XYZ file of C-alpha atoms in Angstrom:
630
model
C -15.348 -6.123 3.010
C -12.975 -3.518 1.616
C -9.415 -3.145 0.358
C -6.883 -0.520 1.455
C -4.257 0.307 -1.209
C -3.535 -1.523 -4.468
C 0.227 -1.164 -4.696
C 2.913 -3.467 -6.028
C 6.735 -3.224 -5.991
C 8.057 -0.929 -8.707
C 9.717 -2.364 -11.776
C 13.215 -1.644 -10.486
C 12.464 -3.858 -7.479
C 12.192 -6.830 -9.823
C 15.936 -6.865 -10.442
C 16.578 -8.954 -7.332
C 14.226 -11.605 -8.636
C 15.834 -11.786 -12.071
C 17.536 -15.129 -12.760
C 20.693 -13.322 -13.940
C 21.121 -11.711 -10.530
C 21.876 -15.014 -8.780
C 20.096 -15.984 -5.575
C 20.319 -12.665 -3.770
C 17.423 -12.363 -1.344
C 15.636 -8.997 -1.050
C 15.921 -7.287 2.310
C 13.001 -4.874 2.166
C 9.709 -5.692 3.783
C 7.663 -6.863 0.793
C 9.715 -8.047 -2.151
C 7.411 -10.485 -3.833
C 8.175 -13.147 -6.422
C 4.535 -13.869 -7.227
C 2.753 -12.804 -10.361
C 0.216 -10.079 -9.545
C -2.522 -11.936 -11.438
C -2.051 -14.972 -9.194
C -2.180 -12.835 -6.060
C -5.293 -10.959 -7.148
C -6.943 -14.254 -8.093
C -7.040 -15.300 -4.428
C -9.571 -12.546 -3.642
C -13.292 -12.815 -4.301
C -13.650 -9.341 -5.811
C -17.412 -9.675 -6.171
C -17.619 -9.424 -2.364
C -15.396 -6.329 -2.038
C -17.610 -3.314 -1.324
C -15.103 -0.472 -1.835
C -11.406 0.384 -2.198
C -9.420 3.081 -0.375
C -6.190 4.466 -1.888
C -3.705 6.231 0.419
C -1.205 7.773 -2.035
C -0.180 7.703 -5.675
C 2.366 4.927 -5.091
C -0.492 2.557 -4.131
C -2.343 2.494 -7.479
C -0.249 0.173 -9.640
C -2.834 -2.644 -9.657
C -5.978 -0.513 -9.629
C -6.667 -0.521 -13.439
C -6.410 -4.308 -13.502
C -8.802 -4.631 -10.549
C -11.431 -2.273 -11.955
C -11.290 -3.593 -15.531
C -10.455 -7.304 -15.289
C -12.025 -8.532 -12.043
C -15.575 -8.723 -10.695
C -15.086 -5.656 -8.504
C -17.859 -3.113 -9.124
C -17.772 -0.871 -6.059
C -16.509 2.689 -5.632
C -12.866 3.749 -5.248
C -11.995 6.653 -2.933
C -8.889 8.819 -2.884
C -7.878 12.476 -2.791
C -7.642 14.632 -5.900
C -3.796 14.893 -5.902
C -3.497 11.129 -5.449
C -5.726 10.580 -8.454
C -3.812 13.073 -10.611
C -0.328 11.938 -9.635
C -1.397 8.287 -9.674
C -2.449 8.580 -13.288
C 0.973 10.004 -14.143
C 2.732 7.147 -12.350
C 0.601 4.542 -14.150
C 1.228 6.133 -17.536
C 4.952 6.172 -16.868
C 4.920 2.492 -15.855
C 3.208 1.632 -19.147
C 5.897 3.415 -21.141
C 8.686 1.779 -19.112
C 7.106 -1.647 -19.650
C 6.708 -1.060 -23.371
C 10.373 -0.092 -23.530
C 11.242 -3.296 -21.677
C 9.292 -5.311 -24.252
C 11.295 -3.641 -27.006
C 14.513 -4.627 -25.246
C 13.230 -8.201 -24.913
C 12.750 -8.376 -28.664
C 16.352 -7.199 -29.106
C 17.658 -10.006 -26.944
C 17.610 -8.463 -23.505
C 15.851 -10.151 -20.597
C 13.480 -7.990 -18.573
C 10.380 -10.135 -18.858
C 9.480 -9.720 -15.212
C 9.261 -5.942 -15.530
C 7.339 -6.007 -18.789
C 4.969 -8.655 -17.487
C 4.111 -6.507 -14.486
C 3.778 -3.273 -16.422
C 1.496 -4.653 -19.119
C -1.252 -5.868 -16.838
C -3.413 -3.188 -18.436
C -3.486 -0.712 -21.313
C -3.597 3.118 -21.402
C -7.331 2.846 -22.091
C -7.760 0.815 -18.894
C -6.001 3.584 -16.937
C -8.465 6.173 -18.241
C -11.414 3.915 -17.393
C -10.088 3.294 -13.877
C -9.643 7.021 -13.222
C -13.292 7.610 -14.135
C -14.377 5.231 -11.360
C -12.523 7.128 -8.620
C -14.433 9.427 -6.260
C -12.417 12.407 -5.009
C -12.492 13.146 -1.282
C -10.850 15.748 0.912
C -9.048 15.311 4.202
C -11.490 15.018 7.143
C -14.459 14.623 4.771
C -16.883 11.951 6.023
C -18.225 9.517 3.410
C -20.452 6.429 3.662
C -19.539 3.806 1.004
C -22.079 1.297 2.386
C -24.805 1.595 5.028
C -23.659 1.875 8.647
C -20.024 2.442 7.573
C -18.291 5.821 7.661
C -14.862 6.490 6.192
C -12.554 9.499 6.338
C -8.881 10.297 5.771
C -6.248 12.329 7.630
C -3.047 13.698 6.140
C -0.092 11.299 6.362
C 2.581 13.894 5.503
C 4.261 11.609 2.961
C 3.421 13.297 -0.333
C 0.876 15.692 -1.815
C -2.615 14.373 -1.080
C -1.423 11.319 0.900
C -3.689 10.220 3.735
C -4.354 7.584 6.378
C -7.835 6.060 6.264
C -10.104 5.423 9.230
C -13.090 3.089 8.851
C -15.848 3.440 11.446
C -18.602 0.883 12.011
C -21.055 1.317 14.894
C -18.665 3.591 16.734
C -15.678 1.265 16.389
C -12.817 2.898 14.449
C -10.007 1.065 12.684
C -7.172 3.252 11.345
C -4.932 2.123 8.477
C -1.575 3.906 8.722
C -0.167 3.795 5.215
C 3.130 5.344 4.095
C 3.582 8.214 6.553
C 6.191 10.551 7.989
C 6.576 13.006 10.869
C 8.808 15.260 8.758
C 7.598 18.869 8.661
C 10.250 20.476 6.423
C 9.002 19.041 3.106
C 6.344 20.471 0.830
C 3.340 18.124 1.475
C 0.734 18.828 4.127
C 2.005 17.796 7.567
C 1.191 14.620 9.505
C -2.181 14.646 11.290
C -1.831 12.790 14.602
C -5.601 12.756 15.185
C -5.746 9.410 13.404
C -3.953 7.764 16.349
C -6.104 9.190 19.119
C -9.443 8.195 17.581
C -9.047 4.517 16.676
C -9.565 1.350 18.726
C -7.524 -0.699 16.230
C -4.395 0.434 14.362
C -2.981 -1.255 11.259
C 0.459 -0.069 10.144
C 0.521 -0.924 6.451
C 3.998 0.319 5.532
C 7.343 0.891 7.252
C 10.855 1.011 5.874
C 13.070 -1.916 6.782
C 16.611 -0.500 7.019
C 19.317 -2.869 5.841
C 22.600 -1.362 7.093
C 25.453 -2.068 4.734
C 28.557 -0.508 3.309
C 29.505 0.135 -0.304
C 33.125 1.086 0.297
C 33.551 4.490 -1.286
C 29.811 4.944 -1.525
C 29.486 5.175 2.271
C 25.987 3.857 2.733
C 26.346 4.346 6.476
C 24.478 2.576 9.242
C 20.880 2.865 10.283
C 21.345 5.014 13.385
C 23.439 7.708 11.725
C 20.780 8.816 9.291
C 17.777 8.127 11.507
C 19.096 10.390 14.248
C 19.705 13.260 11.829
C 16.848 15.582 10.961
C 15.606 15.452 7.386
C 16.467 19.127 6.869
C 20.106 18.285 7.705
C 20.088 15.433 5.214
C 18.623 17.649 2.510
C 21.242 20.304 3.230
C 23.945 17.655 2.919
C 22.666 16.654 -0.523
C 22.370 20.292 -1.505
C 25.938 21.063 -0.330
C 27.328 18.164 -2.354
C 25.516 19.362 -5.479
C 26.602 22.997 -5.072
C 30.209 21.975 -4.390
C 30.229 20.062 -7.669
C 28.550 22.868 -9.618
C 31.078 25.364 -8.225
C 33.824 23.368 -9.927
C 31.990 23.463 -13.266
C 30.869 19.890 -12.655
C 27.644 18.074 -13.370
C 25.148 16.442 -10.996
C 22.957 13.387 -11.548
C 20.065 13.092 -9.075
C 18.466 9.628 -9.023
C 14.812 10.129 -8.093
C 11.282 10.409 -9.382
C 10.207 13.834 -10.717
C 7.911 14.378 -7.746
C 8.047 14.028 -3.981
C 11.256 14.996 -2.181
C 12.989 15.581 -5.549
C 11.046 18.857 -5.822
C 12.450 20.008 -2.478
C 16.026 19.144 -3.470
C 15.784 20.982 -6.796
C 14.343 24.054 -5.108
C 17.025 24.060 -2.389
C 19.814 23.825 -4.979
C 18.281 26.581 -7.117
C 17.772 28.946 -4.174
C 21.291 28.408 -2.817
C 22.828 28.910 -6.245
C 21.137 32.318 -6.435
C 22.120 33.186 -2.861
C 25.794 32.386 -3.574
C 25.715 34.364 -6.841
C 26.789 31.357 -8.890
C 25.771 30.662 -12.501
C 22.495 28.773 -12.643
C 22.903 25.249 -14.068
C 20.670 23.652 -16.674
C 18.069 21.518 -14.889
C 17.192 18.544 -17.126
C 14.391 16.109 -16.217
C 14.426 12.836 -18.168
C 10.905 11.484 -17.713
C 7.701 11.419 -19.777
C 5.671 12.775 -16.833
C 8.048 15.305 -15.224
C 6.521 18.389 -16.859
C 3.019 17.499 -15.667
C 4.003 16.544 -12.125
C 5.898 19.804 -11.528
C 2.947 21.828 -12.818
C 0.519 19.935 -10.574
C 2.630 20.842 -7.543
C 2.193 24.528 -8.333
C -1.572 24.403 -8.801
C -2.415 22.244 -5.770
C -1.409 24.747 -3.131
C -4.172 23.845 -0.681
C -2.599 20.358 -0.299
C 0.836 21.755 0.589
C 2.467 22.480 3.948
C 1.607 25.648 5.857
C 4.597 27.660 4.626
C 3.868 26.957 0.952
C 0.127 27.209 1.468
C 0.671 30.796 2.636
C 2.228 31.617 -0.751
C -1.190 31.159 -2.358
C -2.104 34.592 -1.034
C 0.991 36.170 -2.632
C 1.659 36.724 -6.363
C 4.233 33.911 -6.561
C 4.309 30.153 -7.004
C 5.158 27.718 -4.188
C 7.971 26.124 -6.242
C 10.844 27.512 -8.310
C 10.221 25.647 -11.569
C 8.210 28.512 -13.105
C 11.088 30.950 -12.640
C 13.599 28.434 -13.986
C 11.433 27.818 -17.035
C 11.058 31.547 -17.677
C 14.856 32.013 -17.644
C 15.440 29.012 -19.911
C 17.153 26.842 -17.294
C 14.512 24.101 -17.086
C 14.262 21.366 -19.722
C 12.089 18.261 -20.072
C 12.876 15.224 -22.225
C 10.699 12.151 -22.309
C 13.517 9.646 -22.894
C 17.171 9.250 -23.728
C 16.330 9.153 -27.431
C 14.463 12.445 -27.084
C 17.511 14.007 -25.415
C 19.479 13.746 -28.672
C 16.940 15.954 -30.470
C 16.878 18.695 -27.817
C 19.106 21.764 -27.946
C 20.316 22.203 -24.376
C 23.236 24.546 -23.576
C 26.438 22.813 -22.542
C 28.149 23.436 -19.223
C 26.815 22.726 -15.742
C 23.967 20.244 -15.836
C 21.711 19.103 -13.004
C 20.010 15.971 -14.372
C 17.092 14.160 -12.695
C 16.504 10.550 -13.794
C 14.063 8.002 -12.259
C 15.758 4.930 -10.738
C 13.833 2.626 -13.081
C 15.395 4.223 -16.193
C 18.608 2.213 -16.078
C 19.467 2.957 -19.709
C 19.594 6.718 -19.099
C 21.480 6.323 -15.814
C 24.132 4.141 -17.451
C 24.413 6.573 -20.370
C 25.190 9.606 -18.214
C 27.616 7.727 -15.961
C 29.475 6.267 -18.943
C 29.537 9.558 -20.885
C 30.605 11.724 -17.964
C 33.333 9.297 -16.957
C 34.746 9.417 -20.486
C 34.674 13.219 -20.394
C 36.574 13.176 -17.106
C 39.236 10.834 -18.530
C 39.698 13.010 -21.632
C 39.999 16.194 -19.577
C 43.632 17.355 -19.547
C 45.436 18.887 -16.592
C 45.542 22.224 -18.425
C 41.772 22.202 -18.812
C 41.353 21.421 -15.141
C 43.752 24.214 -14.161
C 41.919 26.735 -16.307
C 38.536 25.581 -15.060
C 37.342 24.815 -18.585
C 37.240 21.044 -18.196
C 34.318 18.808 -17.186
C 36.175 16.366 -14.971
C 33.937 16.619 -11.926
C 30.558 14.948 -11.598
C 28.465 13.667 -8.695
C 25.606 11.209 -8.347
C 23.067 11.784 -5.578
C 20.697 9.123 -4.210
C 18.128 9.939 -1.519
C 15.999 6.774 -1.319
C 15.303 5.784 2.307
C 14.974 2.117 1.307
C 18.606 1.161 1.803
C 18.288 -2.207 0.073
C 16.924 -0.590 -3.080
C 19.608 2.108 -2.915
C 22.266 -0.588 -2.486
C 21.181 -2.129 -5.779
C 21.516 1.263 -7.458
C 25.013 1.694 -6.066
C 26.043 -1.764 -7.274
C 24.506 -1.097 -10.669
C 26.206 2.276 -11.217
C 29.523 1.354 -9.554
C 30.976 4.846 -9.595
C 33.195 4.692 -6.520
C 33.867 7.955 -4.703
C 31.718 9.957 -7.124
C 28.502 8.712 -5.551
C 26.806 10.316 -2.535
C 24.045 8.403 -0.795
C 22.060 10.298 1.835
C 18.831 8.459 2.766
C 16.130 11.036 3.418
C 14.072 9.172 6.012
C 10.503 10.033 5.063
C 8.726 6.735 5.790
C 8.008 5.283 9.196
C 10.658 3.128 10.836
C 10.130 1.042 13.954
C 11.260 4.087 15.973
C 8.447 6.152 14.435
C 5.902 3.402 15.071
C 7.056 3.254 18.689
C 6.270 6.973 18.993
C 2.854 6.365 17.463
C 2.074 3.614 19.960
C 2.806 5.982 22.834
C 0.167 8.366 21.430
C -2.459 5.652 20.777
C -4.816 6.518 23.616
C -7.834 4.364 22.692
C -6.105 1.486 20.894
C -7.060 -2.057 21.890
C -5.339 -3.900 19.033
C -2.324 -3.004 16.880
C -1.178 -4.804 13.731
C 2.407 -4.187 12.506
C 4.653 -5.692 9.783
C 6.713 -8.667 10.873
C 10.079 -6.872 10.720
C 8.697 -4.143 12.989
C 7.183 -6.660 15.391
C 10.566 -8.391 15.736
C 12.055 -5.151 17.074
C 9.118 -4.220 19.282
C 8.298 -7.692 20.619
C 10.361 -7.207 23.788
C 8.502 -3.984 24.580
C 5.027 -5.231 23.666
C 4.267 -6.266 27.246
C 4.303 -2.718 28.555
C 1.445 -1.617 26.311
C -2.184 -1.943 27.345
C -3.269 -3.098 23.901
C -2.502 -6.386 22.144
C 0.036 -6.343 19.318
C -0.006 -8.692 16.325
C 2.278 -9.111 13.324
C 1.551 -9.729 9.658
C 3.415 -10.422 6.446
C 2.326 -9.211 3.039
C 0.164 -11.650 1.052
C -0.324 -13.851 4.095
C -3.700 -14.144 5.805
C -3.665 -12.810 9.368
C -6.424 -13.453 11.908
C -6.805 -11.113 14.869
C -8.916 -12.271 17.814
C -10.891 -9.182 18.839
C -11.629 -10.430 22.318
C -12.463 -6.961 23.644
C -14.843 -4.249 22.585
C -16.990 -6.670 20.587
C -20.056 -5.117 18.987
C -23.161 -7.278 18.997
C -25.225 -7.843 15.850
C -28.753 -6.484 15.603
C -30.484 -9.780 16.448
C -28.560 -10.044 19.743
C -29.339 -6.434 20.594
C -33.030 -7.108 19.872
C -33.023 -10.116 22.214
C -31.417 -8.059 24.989
C -33.977 -5.283 24.484
C -36.830 -7.795 24.693
C -35.494 -9.193 27.980
C -35.138 -5.673 29.422
C -38.716 -4.774 28.502
C -40.118 -8.014 29.958
C -38.294 -7.570 33.239
C -39.005 -3.840 33.549
C -35.343 -3.207 34.331
C -32.531 -1.168 32.844
C -30.379 -4.230 32.194
C -30.921 -7.953 31.747
C -28.835 -11.122 31.706
C -29.060 -13.080 28.453
C -27.907 -16.702 28.396
C -27.252 -18.654 25.227
C -24.602 -19.745 22.774
C -22.818 -17.438 20.303
C -22.387 -19.088 16.912
C -20.700 -18.100 13.673
C -22.427 -18.978 10.411
C -21.046 -17.805 7.073
C -19.356 -14.878 8.735
C -22.403 -13.836 10.816
C -22.449 -13.945 14.609
C -25.744 -15.220 16.032
C -27.010 -15.731 19.589
C -28.986 -18.940 20.171
C -30.977 -18.621 23.389
C -32.640 -21.368 25.444
C -35.986 -20.002 26.633
C -37.702 -22.721 28.701
C -40.821 -20.626 29.341
C -41.519 -20.093 25.673
C -43.839 -22.530 23.965
C -42.272 -24.660 21.220
C -42.883 -23.242 17.795
C -42.663 -24.588 14.292
C -39.222 -24.304 12.752
C -38.952 -21.192 10.607
C -36.598 -20.482 7.752
C -34.289 -18.696 10.175
C -34.177 -21.374 12.856
C -33.721 -24.138 10.299
C -30.375 -22.741 9.154
C -27.287 -24.863 9.749
C -25.545 -23.914 12.990
C -21.794 -23.462 13.278
C -19.559 -23.130 16.265
C -16.830 -20.529 16.484
C -13.460 -21.986 15.461
C -11.581 -23.375 12.501
C -13.772 -26.491 12.498
C -17.517 -26.084 12.028
C -20.217 -28.615 12.943
C -23.518 -28.514 11.137
C -26.713 -29.854 12.682
C -25.454 -30.405 16.230
C -27.993 -32.320 18.277
C -27.075 -30.552 21.560
C -28.373 -27.175 20.330
C -31.812 -26.089 21.489
C -32.392 -24.329 18.214
C -31.347 -27.224 15.952
C -34.636 -28.919 14.977
C -34.914 -32.572 14.038
C -35.764 -31.522 10.483
C -32.195 -30.295 10.007
C -30.721 -33.582 11.211
C -32.944 -35.611 8.877
C -31.995 -33.344 5.955
C -28.297 -33.766 6.641
C -28.608 -37.550 6.968
C -30.123 -37.824 3.468
C -27.095 -36.268 1.773
C -24.408 -38.379 0.095
C -20.885 -37.198 -0.775
C -21.607 -37.541 -4.491
C -24.780 -35.463 -4.273
C -23.112 -32.759 -2.188
C -20.122 -32.547 -4.560
C -22.456 -32.158 -7.572
C -24.453 -29.414 -5.848
C -21.322 -27.513 -4.812
C -19.929 -27.736 -8.341
C -23.246 -26.350 -9.533
C -22.762 -23.152 -7.496
C -19.247 -22.569 -8.835
C -16.960 -24.451 -6.439
C -14.418 -27.139 -7.326
C -15.644 -30.062 -5.208
C -14.725 -33.732 -5.366
C -15.417 -36.838 -3.293
C -12.534 -38.036 -1.136
C -11.993 -41.808 -1.386
C -13.983 -43.336 1.456
C -12.237 -44.678 4.497
C -13.930 -47.084 6.933
C -16.743 -45.224 8.680
C -16.040 -41.854 7.029
C -17.554 -39.862 4.153
C -15.932 -36.593 3.008
C -15.934 -33.994 0.214
C -12.943 -31.801 -0.624
C -13.454 -28.230 -1.907
C -10.719 -26.218 -3.637
C -11.090 -22.423 -3.799
C -8.601 -19.613 -4.557
C -6.389 -19.217 -1.516
C -6.944 -22.596 0.140
C -9.149 -25.634 0.561
C -11.798 -27.137 2.826
C -12.878 -30.635 3.803
C -16.525 -31.448 4.604
C -16.981 -34.626 6.655
C -20.496 -36.100 6.270
C -20.833 -38.035 9.511
C -23.611 -37.760 12.093
C -22.589 -34.139 12.531
C -21.157 -32.436 9.465
C -17.654 -31.116 10.138
C -16.236 -28.371 7.890
C -12.459 -27.938 8.218
C -11.210 -24.777 6.434
C -7.597 -23.739 5.853
C -8.224 -19.985 6.296
C -10.888 -17.465 7.202
C -11.364 -16.436 3.546
C -11.970 -20.051 2.564
C -14.351 -20.404 5.514
C -16.428 -17.495 4.228
C -16.608 -18.795 0.664
C -17.345 -22.457 1.484
C -19.917 -21.848 4.226
C -21.785 -19.306 2.110
C -22.013 -21.749 -0.801
C -22.922 -24.627 1.527
C -25.680 -22.591 3.085
C -27.019 -21.769 -0.373
C -27.060 -25.456 -1.346
C -28.867 -26.519 1.837
C -31.470 -23.792 1.412
C -32.247 -24.866 -2.141
C -32.559 -28.547 -1.184
């Protein structure tokens, strides 16, 4: 058992769930109203063998998992993901602490602060120490008989898609990915699609076409059909046009990822047009570190920037800007007041979660524009012009930013489509040569459902935080005991193949073959054959009399149990069990576990009815332990 990615919606995503925002329903694919502690409590972390992290956006819950749950296995990710992930976690702590300060002053951002303070800075350091660095295409074995490796996803520096291989069967987990080849991260590796028998698409953007009036959000098709390089050039042109008029630009984005490409494009075009270089100001406590990491991790960059490693120059322009005094870093809005930054053309980068800083610049620049006289505008000495640029490809999240800033025609929204959409997933499915099963988010499945019949594989849908069961009816790999039985039959018959007859059963998550061998002499029941038998399905019968391998001893043992005794024994092994009030001719025990419940009917044949596969695993394992000890 393993976990892929430990992400959670960012703090700015909590605004839709705030009681002051009314009953607006989020449109993106996984806006969650649950508390992360409650969600994590539904998992038996003691049974999780290892964790795989795809990119630095998928680490928000990792410190809580490693420090406050029973998880004790290894965590695997690439070196850039670990480095950038630590920066993101540290920033979330500072944002949450700021939210707590606002709460004390009478503001209401409890949801954000509650999420951010799941752990402390010391927990972040401890979690980072438990991470094992891996490289793309490096084969690792977290547990016996399991091999794991990652391929580049193209999304950000160090991002990858994990493939888990067990006995030759490969399952690929396609996390946040992109086909774009004009950005600075290492390009998408399509090998992940051609190798796997099962594909799980963990993340895809859910476009929510809408209009903001003067903001011009545009519809889904207009920006999906355009190449990302065209969208970046459009953002760059808007910024340069504003800077030409002695204006100022506010870029809403994190100080890493595609923001680095936009800043470099603006800087290079300013030099090419022989215009005065603006002052680039990053308002973030982690911006200085993240820009430096991009320069020193050249081997994780795209081919064009990777080639610069062999030349005496850096892949990005921030070193040159710093040398000329045009690059400034401030940790917060309060820190900005203590910095001496030349006036004039400013290009400011602010994370979308820092609403206080965003509101400050919009309010201040609007006042400057209103105070600017016509004479100042004619002479070019005024500061009347300013632009706000948003590049988030999650249109619902960008819509909230537009509504929050409310700047009318001064805002330019150009979604840089970096994450997979259902169009991208459709291209992936065409290249899935060996796939037998595909799992996609529900909003993607709704758009592909009509075309699912033309594929050779079976397609399933899932929703976040909802248990999904996939019936792997093809390419089933037999356990070792079944393979041993087949080998024995082959050797006895002196043939290259043999027909094995029997019944497949599922017991506590293990598949077992129960054969009926009439020629074999009856033997005494062993510890293995005396185990309770279960049939495949949501209802499990223990001690069935029609099984050749169910000895009379098991039936007598089951008949001696009472509901009260069974409930006491189950409580003794850590379950919450209680006796259901008896009905005529029926005896039953109810078991409550995180994530569901189960009912055990103590009739002639015990019947275990579980609400989910996770509950099935937990209850049957504990029940087996109780029966063994009896």
